[in-house]
Amino acid sequence: MDVYLPIANLSVNGLFIVALGALTGVLSGLFGVGGGFLTTPLLIFYGIPPTVAAASASTQVTGASVSGVLAHNRRGGVDYRMGMVTVVGGGIGSAIGALLFRFFQSLGQIDTVISILYVVMLGTIGILMAREAWTAIRATKGGAQPPVAKRRHHPLIAALPMRWRFYRSGLYISPLAPLILGVAVGILTMLMGVGGGFILVPAMLYILGMSAGVVVGTSLFNILFVTMVTTMMHALTTKAVDIVLAGLLLLGSVSGAQIGTQLAQKARPESLRLVLAGIVLLVALRMLFGLGVRPDEIYTVSPL
């Protein structure tokens, strides 16, 4: 089933794009990550221009996040106060990211910048995730309980002024910490088309010290609004959002998020993390290989 994408200016297999959206939705529900960190590079591998892939993936992540937030909200797994602070930071970061996107686009290097960011980020996250998951699996096979990380925020967080109580997260910290974290996620979302959850979730756990029960839902709440803002930014500035591509991805991601949420309650988390780490590292290696190979056709997408 071939479908024409007007902004990308090419035809794609519609069923393949829907299936890719479903994969993104499952990852969203399982890990609290928007899934865009895999959607964008996979779209690039398929032949979608990086600018269009990044802009359209952020639109699709919004749909997956809506479904995931509703599922986690039903069990009280969302800290809305913490989420709103990170959303404000994400809005600021999106504006900064839009300026950076336009700057690199004017230099003609935005495609290369997006690919390099993915290689660095996916490689780092994949290695850290694989090491943590393998340690937990070895401890379980040896009959011991996997080491439990102490839930406490970083000493630098404790030094920040103006503390607030985030009751659902069990924290009494400065709102400046989640605000700065939100800014960083907003910049990444704008540049890479990711929800930022693959950074937000571990940062909420190990830097802010949030309760594990609300991390995934709160991350998805942040992703929902930040990706909405970045989609509007892309539509107004880069004009690279392909609504047909985003619609096909959304079709699969909304149902996929519900499936992922159900799987998260049944599957062994350390095994899931190890599988995800392997996928992430394979994508990073493939993108690194692509950076050193001259493409058959050299082209880019420029705003009108």
PDB file of C-alpha atoms in Angstrom:
ATOM      1  CA  MET A   1       0.000   0.000   0.000  1.00  0.00           C
ATOM      2  CA  ASP A   2       1.992   2.963  -1.286  1.00  0.00           C
ATOM      3  CA  VAL A   3       1.268   6.398   0.179  1.00  0.00           C
ATOM      4  CA  TYR A   4       2.695   9.681  -1.126  1.00  0.00           C
ATOM      5  CA  LEU A   5       4.293  12.027   1.419  1.00  0.00           C
ATOM      6  CA  PRO A   6       3.948  15.631   0.157  1.00  0.00           C
ATOM      7  CA  ILE A   7       6.670  17.239   2.289  1.00  0.00           C
ATOM      8  CA  ALA A   8       9.188  14.389   1.994  1.00  0.00           C
ATOM      9  CA  ASN A   9       8.287  14.219  -1.724  1.00  0.00           C
ATOM     10  CA  LEU A  10       8.369  10.415  -1.984  1.00  0.00           C
ATOM     11  CA  SER A  11       6.106   7.345  -1.739  1.00  0.00           C
ATOM     12  CA  VAL A  12       6.303   4.900   1.177  1.00  0.00           C
ATOM     13  CA  ASN A  13       4.692   1.636   2.247  1.00  0.00           C
ATOM     14  CA  GLY A  14       1.845   2.807   4.489  1.00  0.00           C
ATOM     15  CA  LEU A  15       1.612  -0.473   6.424  1.00  0.00           C
ATOM     16  CA  PHE A  16       5.326  -0.346   7.258  1.00  0.00           C
ATOM     17  CA  ILE A  17       4.977   3.200   8.665  1.00  0.00           C
ATOM     18  CA  VAL A  18       1.931   2.167  10.747  1.00  0.00           C
ATOM     19  CA  ALA A  19       3.895  -0.823  12.116  1.00  0.00           C
ATOM     20  CA  LEU A  20       6.791   1.485  12.984  1.00  0.00           C
ATOM     21  CA  GLY A  21       4.354   3.728  14.865  1.00  0.00           C
ATOM     22  CA  ALA A  22       3.047   0.712  16.779  1.00  0.00           C
ATOM     23  CA  LEU A  23       6.604  -0.177  17.822  1.00  0.00           C
ATOM     24  CA  THR A  24       7.067   3.369  19.088  1.00  0.00           C
ATOM     25  CA  GLY A  25       3.845   3.148  21.077  1.00  0.00           C
ATOM     26  CA  VAL A  26       4.869  -0.118  22.731  1.00  0.00           C
ATOM     27  CA  LEU A  27       8.210   1.397  23.783  1.00  0.00           C
ATOM     28  CA  SER A  28       6.372   4.444  25.108  1.00  0.00           C
ATOM     29  CA  GLY A  29       4.130   2.374  27.347  1.00  0.00           C
ATOM     30  CA  LEU A  30       6.923   0.033  28.467  1.00  0.00           C
ATOM     31  CA  PHE A  31       9.663   2.489  29.379  1.00  0.00           C
ATOM     32  CA  GLY A  32       8.108   5.960  29.493  1.00  0.00           C
ATOM     33  CA  VAL A  33      10.192   7.047  26.505  1.00  0.00           C
ATOM     34  CA  GLY A  34       8.491   8.750  23.592  1.00  0.00           C
ATOM     35  CA  GLY A  35      10.006   6.265  21.170  1.00  0.00           C
ATOM     36  CA  GLY A  36      11.150   8.998  18.812  1.00  0.00           C
ATOM     37  CA  PHE A  37      14.778   8.094  19.533  1.00  0.00           C
ATOM     38  CA  LEU A  38      14.170   4.981  17.421  1.00  0.00           C
ATOM     39  CA  THR A  39      11.453   6.289  15.088  1.00  0.00           C
ATOM     40  CA  THR A  40      13.576   9.083  13.620  1.00  0.00           C
ATOM     41  CA  PRO A  41      16.658   6.977  12.717  1.00  0.00           C
ATOM     42  CA  LEU A  42      14.475   4.152  11.364  1.00  0.00           C
ATOM     43  CA  LEU A  43      12.648   6.646   9.145  1.00  0.00           C
ATOM     44  CA  ILE A  44      16.029   7.953   7.963  1.00  0.00           C
ATOM     45  CA  PHE A  45      17.141   4.379   7.142  1.00  0.00           C
ATOM     46  CA  TYR A  46      13.916   3.973   5.157  1.00  0.00           C
ATOM     47  CA  GLY A  47      14.814   6.982   3.032  1.00  0.00           C
ATOM     48  CA  ILE A  48      12.947   9.859   4.701  1.00  0.00           C
ATOM     49  CA  PRO A  49      15.063  13.076   4.773  1.00  0.00           C
ATOM     50  CA  PRO A  50      16.404  13.655   8.334  1.00  0.00           C
ATOM     51  CA  THR A  51      14.744  17.081   8.681  1.00  0.00           C
ATOM     52  CA  VAL A  52      11.308  15.671   7.791  1.00  0.00           C
ATOM     53  CA  ALA A  53      11.879  12.559   9.942  1.00  0.00           C
ATOM     54  CA  ALA A  54      12.789  14.621  13.035  1.00  0.00           C
ATOM     55  CA  ALA A  55       9.914  17.096  12.627  1.00  0.00           C
ATOM     56  CA  SER A  56       7.252  14.455  11.873  1.00  0.00           C
ATOM     57  CA  ALA A  57       8.425  12.029  14.583  1.00  0.00           C
ATOM     58  CA  SER A  58       7.889  14.659  17.285  1.00  0.00           C
ATOM     59  CA  THR A  59       4.287  15.004  16.075  1.00  0.00           C
ATOM     60  CA  GLN A  60       3.756  11.246  16.280  1.00  0.00           C
ATOM     61  CA  VAL A  61       5.286  11.019  19.759  1.00  0.00           C
ATOM     62  CA  THR A  62       2.517  13.339  20.990  1.00  0.00           C
ATOM     63  CA  GLY A  63      -0.146  10.765  20.121  1.00  0.00           C
ATOM     64  CA  ALA A  64       1.712   7.902  21.777  1.00  0.00           C
ATOM     65  CA  SER A  65       2.177  10.012  24.920  1.00  0.00           C
ATOM     66  CA  VAL A  66      -1.541  10.849  25.220  1.00  0.00           C
ATOM     67  CA  SER A  67      -2.421   7.167  25.307  1.00  0.00           C
ATOM     68  CA  GLY A  68       0.392   6.368  27.748  1.00  0.00           C
ATOM     69  CA  VAL A  69      -0.454   9.215  30.160  1.00  0.00           C
ATOM     70  CA  LEU A  70      -4.103   8.122  30.343  1.00  0.00           C
ATOM     71  CA  ALA A  71      -3.057   4.562  31.135  1.00  0.00           C
ATOM     72  CA  HIS A  72      -0.640   5.621  33.908  1.00  0.00           C
ATOM     73  CA  ASN A  73      -3.068   8.221  35.291  1.00  0.00           C
ATOM     74  CA  ARG A  74      -5.598   5.491  36.040  1.00  0.00           C
ATOM     75  CA  ARG A  75      -3.206   3.987  38.583  1.00  0.00           C
ATOM     76  CA  GLY A  76      -2.036   7.312  40.043  1.00  0.00           C
ATOM     77  CA  GLY A  77       1.352   7.201  38.326  1.00  0.00           C
ATOM     78  CA  VAL A  78       1.651  10.868  37.288  1.00  0.00           C
ATOM     79  CA  ASP A  79       3.106  13.735  39.374  1.00  0.00           C
ATOM     80  CA  TYR A  80       1.367  16.668  37.687  1.00  0.00           C
ATOM     81  CA  ARG A  81       3.182  19.349  39.668  1.00  0.00           C
ATOM     82  CA  MET A  82       6.590  17.983  38.689  1.00  0.00           C
ATOM     83  CA  GLY A  83       5.337  17.494  35.159  1.00  0.00           C
ATOM     84  CA  MET A  84       4.222  21.117  34.768  1.00  0.00           C
ATOM     85  CA  VAL A  85       7.628  22.427  35.895  1.00  0.00           C
ATOM     86  CA  THR A  86       9.428  20.272  33.329  1.00  0.00           C
ATOM     87  CA  VAL A  87       6.894  21.310  30.667  1.00  0.00           C
ATOM     88  CA  VAL A  88       7.691  25.008  31.268  1.00  0.00           C
ATOM     89  CA  GLY A  89      11.388  24.208  30.908  1.00  0.00           C
ATOM     90  CA  GLY A  90      10.616  22.182  27.778  1.00  0.00           C
ATOM     91  CA  GLY A  91       8.871  25.167  26.197  1.00  0.00           C
ATOM     92  CA  ILE A  92      11.934  27.332  26.796  1.00  0.00           C
ATOM     93  CA  GLY A  93      14.208  24.592  25.452  1.00  0.00           C
ATOM     94  CA  SER A  94      12.056  24.197  22.334  1.00  0.00           C
ATOM     95  CA  ALA A  95      12.509  27.878  21.498  1.00  0.00           C
ATOM     96  CA  ILE A  96      16.283  27.555  21.923  1.00  0.00           C
ATOM     97  CA  GLY A  97      16.265  24.356  19.859  1.00  0.00           C
ATOM     98  CA  ALA A  98      14.332  26.086  17.058  1.00  0.00           C
ATOM     99  CA  LEU A  99      17.036  28.755  16.815  1.00  0.00           C
ATOM    100  CA  LEU A 100      19.744  26.093  16.708  1.00  0.00           C
ATOM    101  CA  PHE A 101      17.816  24.095  14.092  1.00  0.00           C
ATOM    102  CA  ARG A 102      17.485  27.126  11.826  1.00  0.00           C
ATOM    103  CA  PHE A 103      21.158  28.026  12.334  1.00  0.00           C
ATOM    104  CA  PHE A 104      22.451  24.584  11.297  1.00  0.00           C
ATOM    105  CA  GLN A 105      19.889  24.466   8.493  1.00  0.00           C
ATOM    106  CA  SER A 106      21.222  27.768   7.126  1.00  0.00           C
ATOM    107  CA  LEU A 107      24.704  26.240   7.099  1.00  0.00           C
ATOM    108  CA  GLY A 108      23.390  23.197   5.233  1.00  0.00           C
ATOM    109  CA  GLN A 109      24.570  20.887   8.025  1.00  0.00           C
ATOM    110  CA  ILE A 110      21.359  20.044   9.887  1.00  0.00           C
ATOM    111  CA  ASP A 111      21.176  16.466   8.516  1.00  0.00           C
ATOM    112  CA  THR A 112      24.729  15.765   9.676  1.00  0.00           C
ATOM    113  CA  VAL A 113      24.107  17.360  13.083  1.00  0.00           C
ATOM    114  CA  ILE A 114      21.000  15.203  13.632  1.00  0.00           C
ATOM    115  CA  SER A 115      22.907  12.022  12.729  1.00  0.00           C
ATOM    116  CA  ILE A 116      25.885  12.856  14.966  1.00  0.00           C
ATOM    117  CA  LEU A 117      23.594  13.642  17.914  1.00  0.00           C
ATOM    118  CA  TYR A 118      21.891  10.282  17.473  1.00  0.00           C
ATOM    119  CA  VAL A 119      25.163   8.353  17.330  1.00  0.00           C
ATOM    120  CA  VAL A 120      26.437  10.011  20.533  1.00  0.00           C
ATOM    121  CA  MET A 121      23.178   9.841  22.478  1.00  0.00           C
ATOM    122  CA  LEU A 122      22.125   6.332  21.440  1.00  0.00           C
ATOM    123  CA  GLY A 123      25.617   4.927  21.932  1.00  0.00           C
ATOM    124  CA  THR A 124      25.884   6.350  25.447  1.00  0.00           C
ATOM    125  CA  ILE A 125      22.371   5.397  26.529  1.00  0.00           C
ATOM    126  CA  GLY A 126      22.668   1.909  25.030  1.00  0.00           C
ATOM    127  CA  ILE A 127      25.940   1.119  26.822  1.00  0.00           C
ATOM    128  CA  LEU A 128      24.699   2.384  30.203  1.00  0.00           C
ATOM    129  CA  MET A 129      21.383   0.556  29.852  1.00  0.00           C
ATOM    130  CA  ALA A 130      23.049  -2.710  28.807  1.00  0.00           C
ATOM    131  CA  ARG A 131      25.503  -2.589  31.709  1.00  0.00           C
ATOM    132  CA  GLU A 132      22.760  -1.981  34.256  1.00  0.00           C
ATOM    133  CA  ALA A 133      20.489  -4.700  32.834  1.00  0.00           C
ATOM    134  CA  TRP A 134      23.303  -7.284  32.607  1.00  0.00           C
ATOM    135  CA  THR A 135      24.316  -6.621  36.216  1.00  0.00           C
ATOM    136  CA  ALA A 136      20.735  -7.168  37.372  1.00  0.00           C
ATOM    137  CA  ILE A 137      20.366 -10.388  35.332  1.00  0.00           C
ATOM    138  CA  ARG A 138      23.652 -11.848  36.656  1.00  0.00           C
ATOM    139  CA  ALA A 139      22.636 -11.072  40.232  1.00  0.00           C
ATOM    140  CA  THR A 140      19.253 -12.758  39.730  1.00  0.00           C
ATOM    141  CA  LYS A 141      20.805 -15.895  38.175  1.00  0.00           C
ATOM    142  CA  GLY A 142      23.244 -16.136  41.073  1.00  0.00           C
ATOM    143  CA  GLY A 143      20.357 -16.311  43.508  1.00  0.00           C
ATOM    144  CA  ALA A 144      20.952 -12.822  44.869  1.00  0.00           C
ATOM    145  CA  GLN A 145      18.678  -9.857  44.692  1.00  0.00           C
ATOM    146  CA  PRO A 146      19.788  -7.216  42.168  1.00  0.00           C
ATOM    147  CA  PRO A 147      21.291  -4.166  43.850  1.00  0.00           C
ATOM    148  CA  VAL A 148      18.704  -1.521  44.593  1.00  0.00           C
ATOM    149  CA  ALA A 149      19.817   2.039  43.953  1.00  0.00           C
ATOM    150  CA  LYS A 150      19.199   4.409  46.826  1.00  0.00           C
ATOM    151  CA  ARG A 151      16.554   6.945  45.944  1.00  0.00           C
ATOM    152  CA  ARG A 152      18.116  10.268  46.769  1.00  0.00           C
ATOM    153  CA  HIS A 153      18.711  13.380  44.747  1.00  0.00           C
ATOM    154  CA  HIS A 154      22.129  14.597  43.677  1.00  0.00           C
ATOM    155  CA  PRO A 155      23.969  16.843  46.207  1.00  0.00           C
ATOM    156  CA  LEU A 156      23.904  19.733  43.720  1.00  0.00           C
ATOM    157  CA  ILE A 157      20.100  19.512  43.672  1.00  0.00           C
ATOM    158  CA  ALA A 158      19.982  19.873  47.441  1.00  0.00           C
ATOM    159  CA  ALA A 159      22.016  23.112  47.222  1.00  0.00           C
ATOM    160  CA  LEU A 160      19.511  24.902  44.948  1.00  0.00           C
ATOM    161  CA  PRO A 161      17.245  27.558  46.552  1.00  0.00           C
ATOM    162  CA  MET A 162      13.412  27.884  46.777  1.00  0.00           C
ATOM    163  CA  ARG A 163      12.384  24.365  47.670  1.00  0.00           C
ATOM    164  CA  TRP A 164       8.947  23.021  46.802  1.00  0.00           C
ATOM    165  CA  ARG A 165       7.182  19.894  47.966  1.00  0.00           C
ATOM    166  CA  PHE A 166       6.369  17.394  45.224  1.00  0.00           C
ATOM    167  CA  TYR A 167       4.138  15.098  47.247  1.00  0.00           C
ATOM    168  CA  ARG A 168       3.489  12.356  44.710  1.00  0.00           C
ATOM    169  CA  SER A 169       7.219  12.068  43.916  1.00  0.00           C
ATOM    170  CA  GLY A 170       8.135  12.164  47.608  1.00  0.00           C
ATOM    171  CA  LEU A 171      10.531  15.100  47.120  1.00  0.00           C
ATOM    172  CA  TYR A 172      11.315  18.438  48.745  1.00  0.00           C
ATOM    173  CA  ILE A 173      13.624  20.127  46.222  1.00  0.00           C
ATOM    174  CA  SER A 174      14.059  23.336  44.239  1.00  0.00           C
ATOM    175  CA  PRO A 175      11.890  23.613  41.102  1.00  0.00           C
ATOM    176  CA  LEU A 176      14.984  24.929  39.296  1.00  0.00           C
ATOM    177  CA  ALA A 177      16.303  21.362  38.964  1.00  0.00           C
ATOM    178  CA  PRO A 178      13.360  19.930  36.965  1.00  0.00           C
ATOM    179  CA  LEU A 179      13.108  23.253  35.084  1.00  0.00           C
ATOM    180  CA  ILE A 180      16.705  22.982  33.816  1.00  0.00           C
ATOM    181  CA  LEU A 181      16.132  19.317  33.006  1.00  0.00           C
ATOM    182  CA  GLY A 182      13.055  20.319  30.991  1.00  0.00           C
ATOM    183  CA  VAL A 183      15.080  22.888  29.018  1.00  0.00           C
ATOM    184  CA  ALA A 184      17.611  20.227  28.009  1.00  0.00           C
ATOM    185  CA  VAL A 185      14.840  17.851  26.924  1.00  0.00           C
ATOM    186  CA  GLY A 186      13.127  20.617  24.925  1.00  0.00           C
ATOM    187  CA  ILE A 187      16.300  21.344  22.959  1.00  0.00           C
ATOM    188  CA  LEU A 188      16.785  17.648  22.149  1.00  0.00           C
ATOM    189  CA  THR A 189      13.144  17.265  21.144  1.00  0.00           C
ATOM    190  CA  MET A 190      13.406  20.144  18.689  1.00  0.00           C
ATOM    191  CA  LEU A 191      16.700  19.012  17.148  1.00  0.00           C
ATOM    192  CA  MET A 192      16.180  15.253  17.093  1.00  0.00           C
ATOM    193  CA  GLY A 193      12.428  14.662  16.997  1.00  0.00           C
ATOM    194  CA  VAL A 194      12.616  12.654  20.243  1.00  0.00           C
ATOM    195  CA  GLY A 195      10.357  12.854  23.258  1.00  0.00           C
ATOM    196  CA  GLY A 196      13.410  13.039  25.495  1.00  0.00           C
ATOM    197  CA  GLY A 197      12.187  10.270  27.777  1.00  0.00           C
ATOM    198  CA  PHE A 198      15.372   8.216  27.308  1.00  0.00           C
ATOM    199  CA  ILE A 199      17.155  11.054  29.148  1.00  0.00           C
ATOM    200  CA  LEU A 200      14.279  12.242  31.326  1.00  0.00           C
ATOM    201  CA  VAL A 201      13.495   8.881  32.950  1.00  0.00           C
ATOM    202  CA  PRO A 202      17.027   8.094  34.265  1.00  0.00           C
ATOM    203  CA  ALA A 203      17.536  11.761  35.226  1.00  0.00           C
ATOM    204  CA  MET A 204      14.308  11.743  37.251  1.00  0.00           C
ATOM    205  CA  LEU A 205      15.416   8.561  39.016  1.00  0.00           C
ATOM    206  CA  TYR A 206      19.105   9.187  39.659  1.00  0.00           C
ATOM    207  CA  ILE A 207      19.421  13.001  39.691  1.00  0.00           C
ATOM    208  CA  LEU A 208      16.088  14.218  41.067  1.00  0.00           C
ATOM    209  CA  GLY A 209      15.516  11.067  43.147  1.00  0.00           C
ATOM    210  CA  MET A 210      11.846  10.652  42.201  1.00  0.00           C
ATOM    211  CA  SER A 211       9.770   7.664  43.241  1.00  0.00           C
ATOM    212  CA  ALA A 212       9.958   4.932  40.575  1.00  0.00           C
ATOM    213  CA  GLY A 213       6.180   4.540  40.608  1.00  0.00           C
ATOM    214  CA  VAL A 214       5.566   7.975  39.073  1.00  0.00           C
ATOM    215  CA  VAL A 215       8.628   8.394  36.830  1.00  0.00           C
ATOM    216  CA  VAL A 216       7.214   6.800  33.671  1.00  0.00           C
ATOM    217  CA  GLY A 217       3.836   8.544  33.840  1.00  0.00           C
ATOM    218  CA  THR A 218       5.372  11.943  34.660  1.00  0.00           C
ATOM    219  CA  SER A 219       7.894  11.557  31.849  1.00  0.00           C
ATOM    220  CA  LEU A 220       5.085  10.857  29.375  1.00  0.00           C
ATOM    221  CA  PHE A 221       3.141  13.889  30.672  1.00  0.00           C
ATOM    222  CA  ASN A 222       6.157  16.088  29.962  1.00  0.00           C
ATOM    223  CA  ILE A 223       6.713  14.505  26.545  1.00  0.00           C
ATOM    224  CA  LEU A 224       3.068  15.084  25.605  1.00  0.00           C
ATOM    225  CA  PHE A 225       3.204  18.868  25.980  1.00  0.00           C
ATOM    226  CA  VAL A 226       6.803  19.430  24.874  1.00  0.00           C
ATOM    227  CA  THR A 227       6.259  17.544  21.619  1.00  0.00           C
ATOM    228  CA  MET A 228       3.103  19.604  21.013  1.00  0.00           C
ATOM    229  CA  VAL A 229       5.153  22.794  21.355  1.00  0.00           C
ATOM    230  CA  THR A 230       7.982  21.510  19.153  1.00  0.00           C
ATOM    231  CA  THR A 231       5.512  20.416  16.475  1.00  0.00           C
ATOM    232  CA  MET A 232       4.133  23.955  16.317  1.00  0.00           C
ATOM    233  CA  MET A 233       7.682  25.343  16.265  1.00  0.00           C
ATOM    234  CA  HIS A 234       8.603  23.087  13.347  1.00  0.00           C
ATOM    235  CA  ALA A 235       5.405  23.941  11.472  1.00  0.00           C
ATOM    236  CA  LEU A 236       6.047  27.684  11.841  1.00  0.00           C
ATOM    237  CA  THR A 237       9.829  27.775  11.356  1.00  0.00           C
ATOM    238  CA  THR A 238      11.300  24.747   9.555  1.00  0.00           C
ATOM    239  CA  LYS A 239       8.068  23.786   7.699  1.00  0.00           C
ATOM    240  CA  ALA A 240       9.300  20.175   7.685  1.00  0.00           C
ATOM    241  CA  VAL A 241       6.285  18.471   9.315  1.00  0.00           C
ATOM    242  CA  ASP A 242       4.751  15.918   6.945  1.00  0.00           C
ATOM    243  CA  ILE A 243       1.198  15.512   8.230  1.00  0.00           C
ATOM    244  CA  VAL A 244       0.596  12.348   6.171  1.00  0.00           C
ATOM    245  CA  LEU A 245       3.693  10.676   7.638  1.00  0.00           C
ATOM    246  CA  ALA A 246       2.779  11.798  11.165  1.00  0.00           C
ATOM    247  CA  GLY A 247      -0.785  10.516  10.717  1.00  0.00           C
ATOM    248  CA  LEU A 248       0.376   7.054   9.670  1.00  0.00           C
ATOM    249  CA  LEU A 249       2.731   6.868  12.638  1.00  0.00           C
ATOM    250  CA  LEU A 250      -0.033   8.018  15.004  1.00  0.00           C
ATOM    251  CA  LEU A 251      -2.358   5.315  13.728  1.00  0.00           C
ATOM    252  CA  GLY A 252      -0.049   2.634  15.086  1.00  0.00           C
ATOM    253  CA  SER A 253       1.360   4.390  18.155  1.00  0.00           C
ATOM    254  CA  VAL A 254      -1.885   5.032  20.050  1.00  0.00           C
ATOM    255  CA  SER A 255      -2.793   1.341  20.229  1.00  0.00           C
ATOM    256  CA  GLY A 256       0.837   0.356  20.732  1.00  0.00           C
ATOM    257  CA  ALA A 257       1.118   2.478  23.903  1.00  0.00           C
ATOM    258  CA  GLN A 258      -1.750   0.585  25.538  1.00  0.00           C
ATOM    259  CA  ILE A 259      -0.090  -2.745  24.698  1.00  0.00           C
ATOM    260  CA  GLY A 260       3.224  -1.509  26.107  1.00  0.00           C
ATOM    261  CA  THR A 261       1.602  -0.431  29.370  1.00  0.00           C
ATOM    262  CA  GLN A 262       0.110  -3.907  29.824  1.00  0.00           C
ATOM    263  CA  LEU A 263       3.431  -5.615  29.021  1.00  0.00           C
ATOM    264  CA  ALA A 264       5.244  -3.393  31.536  1.00  0.00           C
ATOM    265  CA  GLN A 265       3.185  -4.936  34.347  1.00  0.00           C
ATOM    266  CA  LYS A 266       4.031  -8.536  33.355  1.00  0.00           C
ATOM    267  CA  ALA A 267       7.512  -8.710  31.826  1.00  0.00           C
ATOM    268  CA  ARG A 268      10.848  -8.802  33.686  1.00  0.00           C
ATOM    269  CA  PRO A 269      12.180  -5.226  33.544  1.00  0.00           C
ATOM    270  CA  GLU A 270      15.885  -6.174  33.397  1.00  0.00           C
ATOM    271  CA  SER A 271      15.313  -8.441  30.375  1.00  0.00           C
ATOM    272  CA  LEU A 272      13.334  -5.730  28.613  1.00  0.00           C
ATOM    273  CA  ARG A 273      16.091  -3.192  29.263  1.00  0.00           C
ATOM    274  CA  LEU A 274      18.728  -5.547  27.845  1.00  0.00           C
ATOM    275  CA  VAL A 275      16.689  -6.082  24.653  1.00  0.00           C
ATOM    276  CA  LEU A 276      16.093  -2.343  24.276  1.00  0.00           C
ATOM    277  CA  ALA A 277      19.793  -1.647  24.863  1.00  0.00           C
ATOM    278  CA  GLY A 278      20.708  -4.066  22.071  1.00  0.00           C
ATOM    279  CA  ILE A 279      18.284  -2.359  19.668  1.00  0.00           C
ATOM    280  CA  VAL A 280      19.591   1.082  20.595  1.00  0.00           C
ATOM    281  CA  LEU A 281      23.229   0.074  20.051  1.00  0.00           C
ATOM    282  CA  LEU A 282      22.455  -1.516  16.673  1.00  0.00           C
ATOM    283  CA  VAL A 283      20.727   1.684  15.524  1.00  0.00           C
ATOM    284  CA  ALA A 284      23.676   3.777  16.755  1.00  0.00           C
ATOM    285  CA  LEU A 285      26.164   1.593  14.852  1.00  0.00           C
ATOM    286  CA  ARG A 286      24.038   1.759  11.707  1.00  0.00           C
ATOM    287  CA  MET A 287      23.897   5.563  11.898  1.00  0.00           C
ATOM    288  CA  LEU A 288      27.657   5.742  12.500  1.00  0.00           C
ATOM    289  CA  PHE A 289      28.190   3.611   9.394  1.00  0.00           C
ATOM    290  CA  GLY A 290      25.873   5.897   7.423  1.00  0.00           C
ATOM    291  CA  LEU A 291      27.911   8.967   8.379  1.00  0.00           C
ATOM    292  CA  GLY A 292      30.962   7.543   6.629  1.00  0.00           C
ATOM    293  CA  VAL A 293      29.277   6.316   3.438  1.00  0.00           C
ATOM    294  CA  ARG A 294      28.508   8.566   0.495  1.00  0.00           C
ATOM    295  CA  PRO A 295      24.798   8.258  -0.384  1.00  0.00           C
ATOM    296  CA  ASP A 296      23.675   7.263  -3.890  1.00  0.00           C
ATOM    297  CA  GLU A 297      21.598  10.420  -4.162  1.00  0.00           C
ATOM    298  CA  ILE A 298      22.598  13.668  -2.498  1.00  0.00           C
ATOM    299  CA  TYR A 299      19.696  15.939  -1.636  1.00  0.00           C
ATOM    300  CA  THR A 300      18.204  17.969   1.180  1.00  0.00           C
ATOM    301  CA  VAL A 301      14.867  19.544   2.037  1.00  0.00           C
ATOM    302  CA  SER A 302      14.804  23.330   2.257  1.00  0.00           C
ATOM    303  CA  PRO A 303      11.924  25.487   3.535  1.00  0.00           C
ATOM    304  CA  LEU A 304      10.075  27.492   0.909  1.00  0.00           C
TER     305      LEU A 304
END
